[in-house]
Coordinates of C-alpha atoms and ligand atoms in Angstrom, one line a residue:
X358 CA -46.2 10.0 4.8
X359 CA -44.3 12.4 7.1
X360 CA -41.4 10.5 9.2
X361 CA -39.1 12.2 11.6
X362 CA -35.4 11.3 12.8
X363 CA -32.2 12.9 14.3
X364 CA -29.9 11.1 11.3
X365 CA -31.4 10.1 8.0
X366 CA -29.1 7.8 6.3
X367 CA -29.8 7.0 2.6
X368 CA -28.5 3.4 1.6
X369 CA -27.4 0.5 3.5
X370 CA -24.1 -0.5 2.6
X371 CA -20.9 -1.3 4.0
X372 CA -20.7 2.5 4.6
X373 CA -24.8 3.1 5.5
X374 CA -25.0 0.7 8.0
X375 CA -21.9 1.3 9.7
X376 CA -22.9 4.5 9.6
X377 CA -26.2 3.7 11.3
X378 CA -24.5 1.9 14.5
X379 CA -22.0 4.7 14.9
X380 CA -24.7 7.3 15.1
X381 CA -26.9 5.3 17.4
X382 CA -24.1 4.8 19.3
X383 CA -23.9 8.7 19.8
X384 CA -27.5 8.7 20.8
X385 CA -29.1 10.0 17.8
X386 CA -32.3 8.1 16.7
X387 CA -31.6 7.3 12.6
X388 CA -33.8 6.0 9.7
X389 CA -31.6 3.6 7.3
X390 CA -33.5 4.3 3.9
X391 CA -32.4 2.0 1.0
X392 CA -34.0 1.5 -2.4
X393 CA -33.0 -1.8 -2.4
X394 CA -33.4 -4.4 0.9
X395 CA -31.2 -3.6 4.2
X396 CA -27.9 -5.0 3.5
X397 CA -28.4 -6.7 0.3
X398 CA -28.2 -3.7 -2.3
X399 CA -25.2 -2.4 -4.1
X400 CA -21.7 -3.5 -3.9
X401 CA -21.0 -4.0 -0.8
X402 CA -22.1 -7.5 -0.6
X403 CA -21.0 -8.3 -3.8
X404 CA -17.8 -7.2 -3.3
X405 CA -15.9 -11.0 -2.8
X406 CA -12.2 -10.4 -2.3
X407 CA -9.8 -8.3 0.1
X408 CA -9.7 -5.6 2.5
X409 CA -6.6 -3.8 3.3
X410 CA -6.0 -2.5 7.0
X411 CA -2.6 -2.8 8.8
X412 CA -2.9 -4.5 11.3
X413 CA 0.3 -6.5 11.3
X414 CA -0.8 -9.9 11.6
X415 CA 0.9 -11.6 8.7
X416 CA 4.0 -9.5 9.3
X417 CA 4.8 -5.9 11.2
X418 CA 3.0 -3.4 9.7
X419 CA 1.9 0.6 10.4
X420 CA -1.2 2.7 9.0
X421 CA 1.5 4.8 7.8
X422 CA 2.9 2.3 5.4
X423 CA -0.7 1.6 4.0
X424 CA -1.3 5.3 3.6
X425 CA 2.2 5.3 1.4
X426 CA 1.0 2.8 -0.8
X427 CA -2.4 4.7 -0.7
X428 CA -0.7 8.0 -1.9
X429 CA 1.5 6.2 -4.7
X430 CA -1.5 4.6 -6.5
X431 CA -3.3 8.0 -6.4
X432 CA -0.8 9.6 -8.4
X433 CA -0.4 12.9 -6.5
X434 CA -4.4 13.2 -6.3
X435 CA -5.1 12.0 -2.9
X436 CA -7.1 14.2 -0.3
X437 CA -3.5 13.3 2.2
X438 CA -6.4 13.7 5.2
X439 CA -8.9 11.9 3.9
X440 CA -6.2 9.4 3.0
X441 CA -4.6 9.0 6.5
X442 CA -8.0 8.8 8.5
X443 CA -9.1 5.7 6.2
X444 CA -5.5 4.2 7.2
X445 CA -5.2 5.0 10.7
X446 CA -8.9 3.9 11.3
X447 CA -8.5 0.8 9.3
X448 CA -7.4 -1.8 11.9
X449 CA -9.8 -0.5 14.2
X450 CA -12.9 -1.5 12.2
X451 CA -11.4 -5.0 10.7
X452 CA -10.6 -5.6 14.6
X453 CA -13.8 -4.2 15.2
X454 CA -15.5 -6.9 12.4
X455 CA -13.4 -9.7 13.9
X456 CA -15.2 -9.2 17.5
X457 CA -18.0 -9.3 15.8
X458 CA -17.0 -12.6 14.2
X459 CA -17.5 -11.6 10.7
X460 CA -14.8 -14.9 9.9
X461 CA -11.8 -13.3 8.8
X462 CA -9.6 -16.2 7.2
X463 CA -6.9 -17.4 9.9
X464 CA -3.6 -19.3 9.5
X465 CA -1.5 -20.5 12.4
X466 CA -4.2 -18.6 14.7
X467 CA -3.5 -15.3 13.7
X468 CA -5.9 -13.1 11.0
X469 CA -4.8 -14.2 7.6
X470 CA -3.6 -11.2 5.5
X471 CA -2.8 -11.6 1.4
X472 CA -0.3 -9.7 -0.6
X473 CA -2.7 -7.9 -3.4
X474 CA -1.2 -5.7 -5.8
X475 CA 0.1 -2.3 -4.7
X476 CA 0.5 -2.7 -1.7
X477 CA 4.1 -3.4 -0.4
X478 CA 3.6 -6.4 1.8
X479 CA 0.6 -9.0 2.8
X480 CA -2.3 -6.5 3.9
X481 CA -5.3 -7.7 2.9
X482 CA -7.3 -9.6 4.8
X483 CA -10.9 -11.8 3.4
X484 CA -13.2 -14.3 4.1
X485 CA -12.8 -17.7 2.4
X486 CA -14.0 -18.6 0.0
X487 CA -14.9 -15.6 -2.1
X488 CA -17.4 -14.8 0.6
X489 CA -15.6 -11.4 2.1
X490 CA -18.6 -8.5 1.3
X491 CA -21.3 -11.1 2.0
X492 CA -19.8 -12.1 5.4
X493 CA -19.0 -8.2 6.0
X494 CA -22.6 -7.4 5.0
X495 CA -24.8 -10.2 7.7
X496 CA -21.9 -9.2 10.6
X497 CA -23.5 -5.8 9.8
X498 CA -26.9 -6.3 9.5
X499 CA -26.7 -8.8 12.3
X500 CA -25.3 -5.7 14.6
X501 CA -28.3 -3.5 13.8
X502 CA -30.5 -5.9 14.8
X503 CA -32.2 -5.1 18.1
X504 CA -31.2 -1.4 17.9
X505 CA -34.5 -0.1 18.5
X506 CA -33.1 3.5 17.7
X507 CA -32.0 2.9 13.9
X508 CA -35.2 2.3 12.0
X509 CA -34.6 0.3 8.7
X510 CA -36.7 1.0 5.9
X511 CA -36.0 -0.8 2.1
X512 CA -37.7 -0.1 -0.9
X513 CA -37.4 3.7 -0.5
X514 CA -35.8 5.7 -3.0
X515 CA -35.0 8.9 -2.1
X516 CA -35.3 11.4 -4.6
X517 CA -34.0 14.7 -3.3
X518 CA -32.7 16.2 -0.6
X519 CA -34.4 18.7 1.4
X520 CA -32.5 22.0 2.3
X521 CA -33.7 25.0 4.1
X522 CA -31.9 28.1 4.7
X523 CA -28.7 26.1 2.6
X524 CA -28.7 23.4 5.5
X525 CA -29.9 19.6 4.7
X526 CA -33.0 19.3 6.9
X527 CA -33.9 15.4 5.2
X528 CA -34.9 14.2 2.3
X529 CA -38.3 13.3 -0.1
X530 CA -38.4 9.7 -0.9
X531 CA -40.7 7.5 -3.4
X532 CA -41.7 4.2 -1.7
X533 CA -41.3 1.4 -4.7
X534 CA -44.2 -0.9 -3.6
X535 CA -46.9 1.7 -3.5
X536 CA -45.7 5.1 -5.4
X537 CA -46.3 7.1 -2.6
X538 CA -43.9 9.8 -1.7
X539 CA -42.8 10.4 1.9
X540 CA -41.0 12.9 2.9
X541 CA -38.1 12.5 6.3
X542 CA -37.3 15.5 8.5
X543 CA -34.1 14.9 10.0
X544 CA -31.4 17.0 11.2
X545 CA -28.3 15.0 9.8
X546 CA -28.3 13.7 6.7
X547 CA -25.3 11.0 5.4
X548 CA -25.4 10.0 1.8
X549 CA -24.0 6.4 1.6
X550 CA -25.2 5.3 -1.7
X551 CA -22.0 3.8 -3.0
X552 CA -20.7 4.0 -7.0
X553 CA -21.8 4.8 -10.1
X554 CA -21.1 2.2 -12.4
X555 CA -24.6 1.5 -13.6
X556 CA -23.5 4.6 -16.1
X557 CA -21.7 1.7 -17.8
X558 CA -23.3 -1.3 -20.3
X559 CA -19.9 -3.5 -18.7
X560 CA -19.7 -2.8 -15.3
X561 CA -19.2 -5.2 -11.9
X562 CA -22.1 -3.5 -10.1
X563 CA -25.9 -3.9 -9.7
X564 CA -29.0 -2.1 -10.8
X565 CA -28.9 0.4 -7.8
X566 CA -25.5 1.7 -8.7
X567 CA -26.4 5.0 -11.0
X568 CA -25.2 7.7 -9.0
X569 CA -28.0 8.7 -6.9
X570 CA -26.1 10.0 -4.1
X571 CA -23.9 12.3 -6.5
X572 CA -26.7 13.6 -8.3
X573 CA -28.6 14.4 -5.0
X574 CA -25.5 16.4 -3.8
X575 CA -25.3 18.1 -6.5
X576 CA -28.7 19.5 -6.4
X577 CA -28.8 20.2 -3.1
X578 CA -25.6 22.6 -4.0
X579 CA -22.7 20.1 -2.5
X580 CA -19.6 20.2 -4.3
X581 CA -18.1 16.3 -6.4
X582 CA -14.4 16.2 -6.7
X583 CA -12.5 14.1 -9.4
X584 CA -15.4 13.0 -10.8
X585 CA -12.9 12.1 -14.0
X586 CA -11.5 8.9 -12.3
X587 CA -13.9 5.9 -12.9
X588 CA -12.1 2.4 -12.5
X589 CA -12.5 -0.4 -14.8
X590 CA -11.2 -3.8 -13.9
X591 CA -9.4 -5.6 -17.2
X592 CA -10.6 -8.9 -16.8
X593 CA -14.1 -8.3 -15.8
X594 CA -16.2 -11.5 -16.2
X595 CA -17.7 -11.4 -20.2
X596 CA -19.1 -14.8 -21.0
X597 CA -20.8 -17.7 -20.3
X598 CA -23.5 -16.2 -18.2
X599 CA -22.2 -16.2 -14.2
X600 CA -24.4 -16.6 -11.6
X601 CA -23.7 -15.4 -8.3
X602 CA -19.6 -14.7 -8.6
X603 CA -17.8 -12.0 -8.3
X604 CA -17.0 -10.5 -12.2
X605 CA -14.3 -9.7 -11.1
X606 CA -13.4 -12.7 -9.4
X607 CA -10.6 -13.5 -12.2
X608 CA -7.1 -11.4 -11.5
X609 CA -5.7 -13.2 -8.6
X610 CA -6.1 -16.6 -10.5
X611 CA -4.9 -15.2 -13.6
X612 CA -1.4 -14.3 -11.7
X613 CA -1.6 -17.4 -9.1
X614 CA -2.3 -19.8 -11.6
X615 CA -0.9 -18.5 -14.7
X616 CA -4.1 -17.9 -16.6
X617 CA -3.3 -17.4 -20.3
X618 CA -5.3 -14.4 -22.2
X619 CA -5.9 -15.4 -26.1
X620 CA -7.5 -13.3 -28.7
X621 CA -10.6 -14.4 -31.0
X622 CA -8.0 -16.0 -33.6
X623 CA -6.8 -18.1 -30.4
X624 CA -3.9 -16.5 -30.0
X625 CA -1.6 -15.2 -27.0
X626 CA -1.0 -11.2 -27.0
X627 CA 0.1 -10.4 -23.5
X628 CA 3.4 -10.2 -25.2
X629 CA 3.1 -7.8 -27.9
X630 CA 1.7 -5.0 -25.3
X631 CA 4.2 -5.9 -22.5
X632 CA 7.3 -3.9 -23.4
X633 CA 7.0 -1.4 -21.1
X634 CA 5.5 -3.2 -18.5
X635 CA 8.9 -4.2 -16.6
X636 CA 6.8 -7.5 -15.5
X637 CA 7.0 -10.7 -17.5
X638 CA 7.7 -13.4 -14.9
X639 CA 5.9 -15.7 -17.5
X640 CA 2.7 -15.8 -15.2
X641 CA 1.2 -12.6 -14.9
X642 CA 2.7 -10.3 -17.6
X643 CA 0.9 -7.5 -18.2
X644 CA -0.5 -4.9 -15.5
X645 CA -4.0 -4.2 -14.9
X646 CA -3.8 -1.1 -16.6
X647 CA -1.9 -2.8 -19.8
X648 CA -4.1 -5.5 -19.8
X649 CA -7.4 -3.3 -19.8
X650 CA -5.4 -1.5 -22.8
X651 CA -4.1 -4.4 -24.9
X652 CA -7.7 -6.2 -24.6
X653 CA -9.6 -3.1 -25.9
X654 CA -6.7 -2.8 -28.6
X655 CA -7.2 -6.4 -29.9
X656 CA -11.2 -5.9 -29.9
X657 CA -10.9 -2.7 -32.1
X658 CA -8.1 -4.9 -34.5
X659 CA -11.2 -6.8 -35.0
X660 CA -9.5 -9.7 -33.3
X661 CA -12.0 -9.6 -30.2
X662 CA -13.7 -13.0 -28.5
X663 CA -17.2 -13.7 -29.6
X664 CA -18.6 -11.0 -27.0
X665 CA -16.3 -8.5 -27.6
X666 CA -13.3 -9.4 -25.2
X667 CA -10.8 -12.0 -25.2
X668 CA -10.5 -15.2 -23.6
X669 CA -9.4 -16.3 -20.2
X670 CA -7.6 -19.7 -20.4
X671 CA -6.7 -22.3 -17.3
X672 CA -6.2 -25.2 -19.5
X673 CA -2.9 -25.6 -19.3
X674 CA -2.9 -25.6 -15.3
X675 CA -3.9 -29.7 -14.2
X676 CA -7.3 -30.4 -12.6
X677 CA -5.6 -31.1 -8.9
X678 CA -3.9 -27.2 -9.2
X679 CA -7.5 -25.6 -10.1
X680 CA -9.3 -27.3 -7.4
X681 CA -6.7 -26.6 -5.0
X682 CA -6.7 -22.9 -5.5
X683 CA -10.5 -22.2 -6.6
X684 CA -11.6 -24.5 -3.5
X685 CA -15.7 -24.7 -3.2
X686 CA -15.9 -22.0 -6.0
X687 CA -15.5 -24.5 -9.0
X688 CA -18.5 -26.5 -8.3
X689 CA -19.9 -23.2 -8.6
X690 CA -18.8 -22.7 -12.1
X691 CA -19.7 -26.0 -12.8
X692 CA -23.2 -24.9 -12.0
X693 CA -23.3 -21.6 -14.4
X694 CA -22.0 -24.6 -17.0
X695 CA -18.2 -23.3 -16.9
X696 CA -15.5 -26.5 -16.6
X697 CA -12.2 -24.7 -16.8
X698 CA -10.1 -28.2 -17.8
X699 CA -11.6 -27.8 -20.7
X700 CA -13.0 -23.8 -22.0
X701 CA -11.6 -20.7 -21.8
X702 CA -14.0 -17.5 -20.2
X703 CA -14.4 -14.7 -22.0
X704 CA -13.1 -11.0 -20.4
X705 CA -13.5 -7.7 -20.8
X706 CA -12.9 -4.3 -19.0
X707 CA -15.8 -3.6 -17.1
X708 CA -16.6 -0.3 -14.7
X709 CA -15.4 -1.3 -11.1
X710 CA -15.3 1.8 -9.1
X711 CA -15.6 5.1 -8.6
X712 CA -12.7 7.8 -6.9
X713 CA -14.7 10.9 -7.0
X714 CA -17.6 11.7 -5.2
X715 CA -19.3 14.2 -2.5
X716 CA -16.2 16.5 -1.7
X717 CA -16.2 16.5 2.2
X718 CA -14.3 17.8 5.5
X719 CA -12.3 15.6 8.1
X720 CA -15.7 15.2 9.7
X721 CA -17.7 13.9 6.6
X722 CA -19.1 17.1 6.0
X723 CA -20.0 18.3 2.6
X724 CA -20.0 21.6 1.8
X725 CA -23.3 21.8 2.4
X726 CA -23.9 22.1 6.2
X727 CA -25.5 19.0 7.8
X728 CA -25.2 16.8 5.0
X729 CA -22.1 14.1 5.5
X730 CA -21.2 11.1 2.6
X731 CA -20.1 8.0 3.6
X732 CA -17.9 5.1 1.9
X733 CA -17.5 4.9 -1.9
X734 CA -19.9 8.0 -2.3
X735 CA -16.9 10.0 -0.7
X736 CA -14.2 11.7 -3.4
X737 CA -10.8 12.4 -2.6
X738 CA -9.5 9.3 -0.4
X739 CA -7.7 7.6 -3.0
X740 CA -7.0 9.9 -6.0
X741 CA -6.7 9.3 -9.4
X742 CA -6.9 5.5 -8.8
X743 CA -7.3 3.1 -5.9
X744 CA -5.0 0.8 -4.4
X745 CA -6.7 -3.0 -3.9
X746 CA -9.0 -3.9 -1.1
X747 CA -9.4 -0.4 0.0
X748 CA -13.0 0.4 -1.0
X749 CA -14.4 -1.9 1.9
X750 CA -12.1 -0.5 4.5
X751 CA -13.4 3.0 3.2
X752 CA -17.2 2.0 3.6
X753 CA -16.6 0.6 7.1
X754 CA -14.1 3.6 8.3
X755 CA -15.7 6.4 6.7
X756 CA -19.5 5.4 7.7
X757 CA -18.0 4.9 10.9
X758 CA -16.5 8.4 11.0
X759 CA -20.0 10.1 9.1
X760 CA -22.3 8.5 11.4
X761 CA -20.8 10.0 14.6
X762 CA -20.3 13.0 13.0
X763 CA -23.7 13.7 11.7
X764 CA -25.6 12.4 15.1
X765 CA -23.1 15.3 16.4
X766 CA -24.5 18.1 14.0
X767 CA -27.8 16.6 14.9
X768 CA -27.4 17.2 18.6
X769 CA -26.6 21.0 17.8
X770 CA -29.0 21.6 15.6
X771 CA -32.7 22.9 17.3
X772 CA -36.3 22.3 15.4
X773 CA -36.8 20.3 12.5
X774 CA -37.5 21.2 8.6
X775 CA -40.6 22.7 7.6
X776 CA -42.9 21.5 5.0
X777 CA -41.4 24.6 2.5
X778 CA -37.8 22.3 2.3
X779 CA -39.6 19.2 0.8
X780 CA -42.2 20.9 -1.6
X781 CA -40.4 21.3 -4.5
X782 CA -39.7 17.3 -4.8
X783 CA -43.1 16.4 -4.1
X784 CA -43.9 19.0 -6.7
X785 CA -41.6 17.5 -8.9
X786 CA -43.5 13.5 -8.0
X787 CA -47.2 15.5 -8.1
X788 CA -46.1 16.8 -12.1
X789 CA -46.1 12.4 -13.3
X790 CA -47.7 12.0 -16.7
X791 CA -48.2 8.9 -18.3
X792 CA -46.3 8.8 -21.7
X793 CA -46.0 6.7 -24.4
X794 CA -43.7 8.4 -26.8
X795 CA -40.3 8.7 -24.5
X796 CA -39.1 5.2 -23.0
X797 CA -36.6 6.1 -20.3
X798 CA -35.4 2.5 -20.1
X799 CA -34.2 2.7 -23.4
X800 CA -32.6 6.3 -23.0
X801 CA -30.6 4.3 -19.9
X802 CA -29.5 2.0 -22.4
X803 CA -28.2 4.5 -24.8
X804 CA -26.5 6.7 -22.0
X805 CA -24.6 3.5 -20.8
X806 CA -23.7 2.8 -24.6
X807 CA -22.3 6.4 -24.8
X808 CA -20.6 6.2 -21.6
X809 CA -18.9 2.8 -22.8
X810 CA -17.8 3.4 -25.8
X811 CA -16.9 7.6 -25.5
X812 CA -16.2 8.2 -21.6
X813 CA -14.5 4.4 -21.0
X814 CA -10.9 3.5 -20.2
X815 CA -9.6 5.1 -23.1
X816 CA -11.1 9.0 -24.1
X817 CA -10.0 11.4 -26.8
X818 CA -11.0 15.2 -27.5
X819 CA -13.3 13.7 -30.2
X820 CA -15.1 10.9 -28.0
X821 CA -16.3 12.9 -25.3
X822 CA -17.1 16.1 -27.0
X823 CA -19.3 13.5 -29.0
X824 CA -20.6 12.3 -25.7
X825 CA -21.1 15.7 -24.2
X826 CA -23.3 16.4 -27.0
X827 CA -25.3 13.1 -26.7
X828 CA -25.7 13.6 -22.8
X829 CA -27.4 16.5 -24.1
X830 CA -29.9 15.3 -26.4
X831 CA -30.3 13.1 -23.4
X832 CA -31.0 15.8 -21.0
X833 CA -33.6 17.2 -23.5
X834 CA -35.1 13.9 -24.4
X835 CA -36.1 13.2 -20.7
X836 CA -38.1 17.0 -20.1
X837 CA -38.8 18.1 -16.8
X838 CA -41.5 16.5 -16.1
X839 CA -41.5 12.8 -14.6
X840 CA -43.3 9.9 -16.6
X841 CA -45.3 7.2 -15.0
X842 CA -47.0 3.9 -16.5
X843 CA -49.6 4.7 -13.8
X844 CA -49.4 1.9 -11.9
X845 CA -48.5 1.6 -8.0
X846 CA -45.0 -0.1 -8.7
X847 CA -44.2 2.8 -11.1
X848 CA -41.3 1.2 -13.5
X849 CA -41.8 4.1 -16.1
X850 CA -41.3 6.6 -13.3
X851 CA -38.3 4.6 -11.4
X852 CA -36.5 4.5 -15.0
X853 CA -37.5 8.2 -15.7
X854 CA -35.9 9.4 -12.2
X855 CA -32.6 7.1 -12.3
X856 CA -31.9 8.4 -16.1
X857 CA -32.0 11.9 -14.6
X858 CA -29.6 11.2 -11.9
X859 CA -27.5 9.3 -14.4
X860 CA -27.7 12.0 -16.7
X861 CA -26.2 14.5 -14.4
X862 CA -23.7 12.1 -12.8
X863 CA -22.3 11.2 -16.7
X864 CA -22.0 14.5 -17.2
X865 CA -19.8 15.7 -14.3
X866 CA -17.7 12.5 -15.5
X867 CA -17.7 13.7 -19.0
X868 CA -17.0 17.1 -18.4
X869 CA -14.5 16.4 -16.0
X870 CA -12.7 14.3 -18.4
X871 CA -12.8 16.8 -21.6
X872 CA -11.1 19.5 -19.2
X873 CA -8.5 17.2 -17.7
X874 CA -5.5 17.0 -20.6
X875 CA -3.7 14.4 -19.9
X876 CA -3.1 10.7 -18.5
X877 CA -3.4 10.0 -14.7
X878 CA -4.4 6.9 -12.7
X879 CA -7.6 5.5 -14.3
X880 CA -8.0 8.9 -16.8
X881 CA -6.3 7.8 -20.0
X882 CA -6.3 10.3 -22.6
X883 CA -5.3 8.7 -26.0
X884 CA -4.3 12.3 -27.7
X885 CA -2.6 13.2 -24.4
X886 CA -1.2 9.8 -23.3
X887 CA 1.3 11.4 -20.7
X888 CA 1.4 12.5 -17.2
X889 CA 1.8 16.0 -17.4
X890 CA 3.2 17.7 -13.6
X891 CA 0.7 21.1 -14.7
X892 CA -2.4 18.9 -14.0
X893 CA -1.4 17.9 -10.0
X894 CA -5.0 19.6 -8.9
X895 CA -8.5 18.8 -8.4
X896 CA -11.2 19.4 -10.4
X897 CA -14.6 20.6 -8.8
X898 CA -17.9 20.0 -9.9
X899 CA -20.9 22.1 -8.9
X900 CA -24.2 22.2 -10.1
X901 CA -25.3 25.9 -11.3
X902 CA -29.1 25.7 -12.4
X903 CA -28.8 22.6 -14.2
X904 CA -25.5 23.5 -15.9
X905 CA -21.9 21.6 -14.7
X906 CA -19.7 24.0 -13.8
X907 CA -15.9 23.2 -13.0
X908 CA -13.4 24.3 -11.6
X909 CA -10.1 23.7 -9.8
X910 CA -8.6 23.3 -6.7
X911 CA -4.9 22.8 -5.8
X912 CA -5.4 22.3 -2.3
X913 CA -4.6 18.6 -1.1
X914 CA -3.9 18.3 3.1
X915 CA -1.6 17.0 4.4
X916 CA -1.6 13.7 6.0
X917 CA -0.2 15.1 9.2
X918 CA -2.8 17.7 9.3
X919 CA -5.8 15.5 9.9
X920 CA -4.4 12.5 10.8
X921 CA -6.1 11.6 14.6
X922 CA -8.2 14.1 14.0
X923 CA -10.7 13.7 16.4
X924 CA -12.9 10.6 15.4
Ligands
LIG706 C1 -18.6 -6.8 -7.7 C2 -17.6 -5.8 -7.2 C3 -16.1 -6.6 -6.2 C4 -15.6 -5.7 -5.5 N1 -14.9 -6.1 -4.5 C5 -14.3 -5.5 -4.1 C6 -13.1 -5.8 -2.6 O1 -12.7 -7.4 -3.2 N2 -12.3 -5.1 -2.3 C7 -12.8 -4.2 -2.0 O2 -11.8 -3.2 -1.3 N3 -14.2 -3.0 -2.8 C8 -14.6 -4.1 -3.7 N4 -15.5 -3.8 -4.3 C9 -15.6 -2.3 -4.2 C10 -16.7 -1.8 -2.8 O3 -17.4 -3.4 -2.5 C11 -17.5 -0.7 -2.5 O4 -16.8 0.7 -3.1 C12 -18.2 -0.7 -1.2 O5 -18.4 -1.8 -1.0 C13 -19.3 0.2 -1.6 O6 -20.1 0.8 -0.2 P1 -20.9 1.7 0.0 O7 -21.7 1.2 1.6 O8 -20.3 2.8 -0.1 O9 -21.9 1.4 -1.2 P2 -23.1 0.1 -1.5 O10 -22.1 -1.4 -0.7 O11 -23.0 -0.1 -2.9 O12 -24.5 0.5 -1.2 C14 -25.1 1.5 -1.6 C15 -26.7 1.2 -1.2 O13 -27.1 2.3 -1.6 C16 -28.5 2.4 -1.8 N5 -29.0 3.4 -2.7 C17 -28.6 4.0 -3.8 N6 -29.3 5.1 -4.2 C18 -30.2 5.3 -3.2 C19 -31.5 5.7 -3.1 N7 -31.6 6.9 -4.7 N8 -32.0 5.8 -2.3 C20 -31.7 4.8 -1.3 N9 -30.8 3.9 -1.0 C21 -30.2 3.9 -2.6 C22 -28.1 1.1 -2.5 O14 -29.2 0.2 -2.9 C23 -26.9 0.5 -1.6 O15 -27.8 -0.6 -0.7 C24 -16.2 -4.7 -5.0 C25 -17.3 -3.8 -5.8 C26 -18.3 -4.7 -7.0 C27 -19.1 -3.9 -7.2

């Protein structure tokens, strides 16, 4: 099948849907493609907490205060121009979503804003109770309806970006239901594929978050930035099985209600690691970084909970207080057999978000002309660590900007791609062969284990060397020709294509982490435990004939240069 459009958007999470709306509003025809259902795959629909924006509804605020907090959280590595765009545009997007009836929680007639860690004041809007992401997704899905210039196509996995004369001109995809290849000729392409947390065995994300967009961009010739910075969430849900709730939901309740962390011997251990935290108010003893460290060290010492984490207990909190704080969530927990008045739950650090990604300019264009990126797929705005609530904001703000820029690029582009641009990917898909000897699904499991154990929240030269060697072994194991089970819904082919992307992206993370011989933000080296001012630069990853090339870039643009850049 051959399709044509002005703007192709790859991924229909918050960023992709916003990009589609803005590109269409700018007069472009749009194809919005997703390997899942439109607006129901990826992280946006799963995120249940908060969205940051200096709307000043709770108390006076200004986007420059938001920017100051974002830059501080980024440990000196933010692309300040992108951070400024993020903070300056945030109120517009949040108020637009309000006008679209997203349902931000209100108090005394104004939008309510919570005070989340790292912000200097209450700045985070949300939809009660734990419905933020689902409400954002639903609102954007509604906006997409009846927009005749936007064609929505689910179950379509983009396999490679088409390039002609060095310019992005569409993509080759596979329709998951039929296994048929599809080519999409486009004048501009926006990568809005979200993050990479599926690379890790323990993660807060979903099946379709294996870093496809980073791999697509790399193979297309674009640069990635800050790939070593993967954010881990300290107390992700581990056990018992929890259905229909955000796996990172426990943190606000931990500090609001004074949830207690216990090791496998049912002993409190936070105090042991709290020495330098400067916070010991009896409720929230450890900061997120220290909580991650403390839980991992307890597990390493053989004092983990049965599933390999720590217990989080609310047993000391009166039932009425629990019910007041958790609201209807208590009943959802009960459906999963969780009764907080009687039993602790098990928690552990889980991969949650990726600060790195496609390197873009202020128009959200990558180093490949007409190839744009938006949302979590973009690197640089959050530097070495991300402030809570900035990720959904980033999806909405960057989505809108990238959609407009892509529409402008499409207007300025004559003609469409020739068949030649699709030939390499079509040839790859045609080469698929039946195989009984290699199981790509098992190799994905191996990759996730390698990344969790050796490129996790705490890294050393030894673990990273071992990880890179094992990832090289996986590269050899998957070979150059796709594997197939011969069925129309070809799960073996899908696993092979996923693994191809995951290995490329995992190597980018491991090689960048190996090179950075210091600890900064989310990148913690046990063999180089301090922040080193000599490392105040970003690392750039390029793809050179199947090899990852690493270089340095000292150029973080000044906020003033790009704040207020033409929208
Ligand atoms: C459980 C959880 C809770 C979170 N809580 C918060 C929070 O409270 N506040 C906050 O600010 N942030 C939060 N985050 C982070 C935030 O949700 C994400 O960073 C943000 O939603 C990313 O939006 P996105 O549109 O860039 O990507 P996503 O929403 O992840 O969408 C990407 C889309 O791309 C599609 N896709 C991927 N590869 C392909 C391909 N090859 N072809 C076609 N389609 C493809 C996927 O199917 C998916 O639909 C949370 C994340 C998770 C996982």
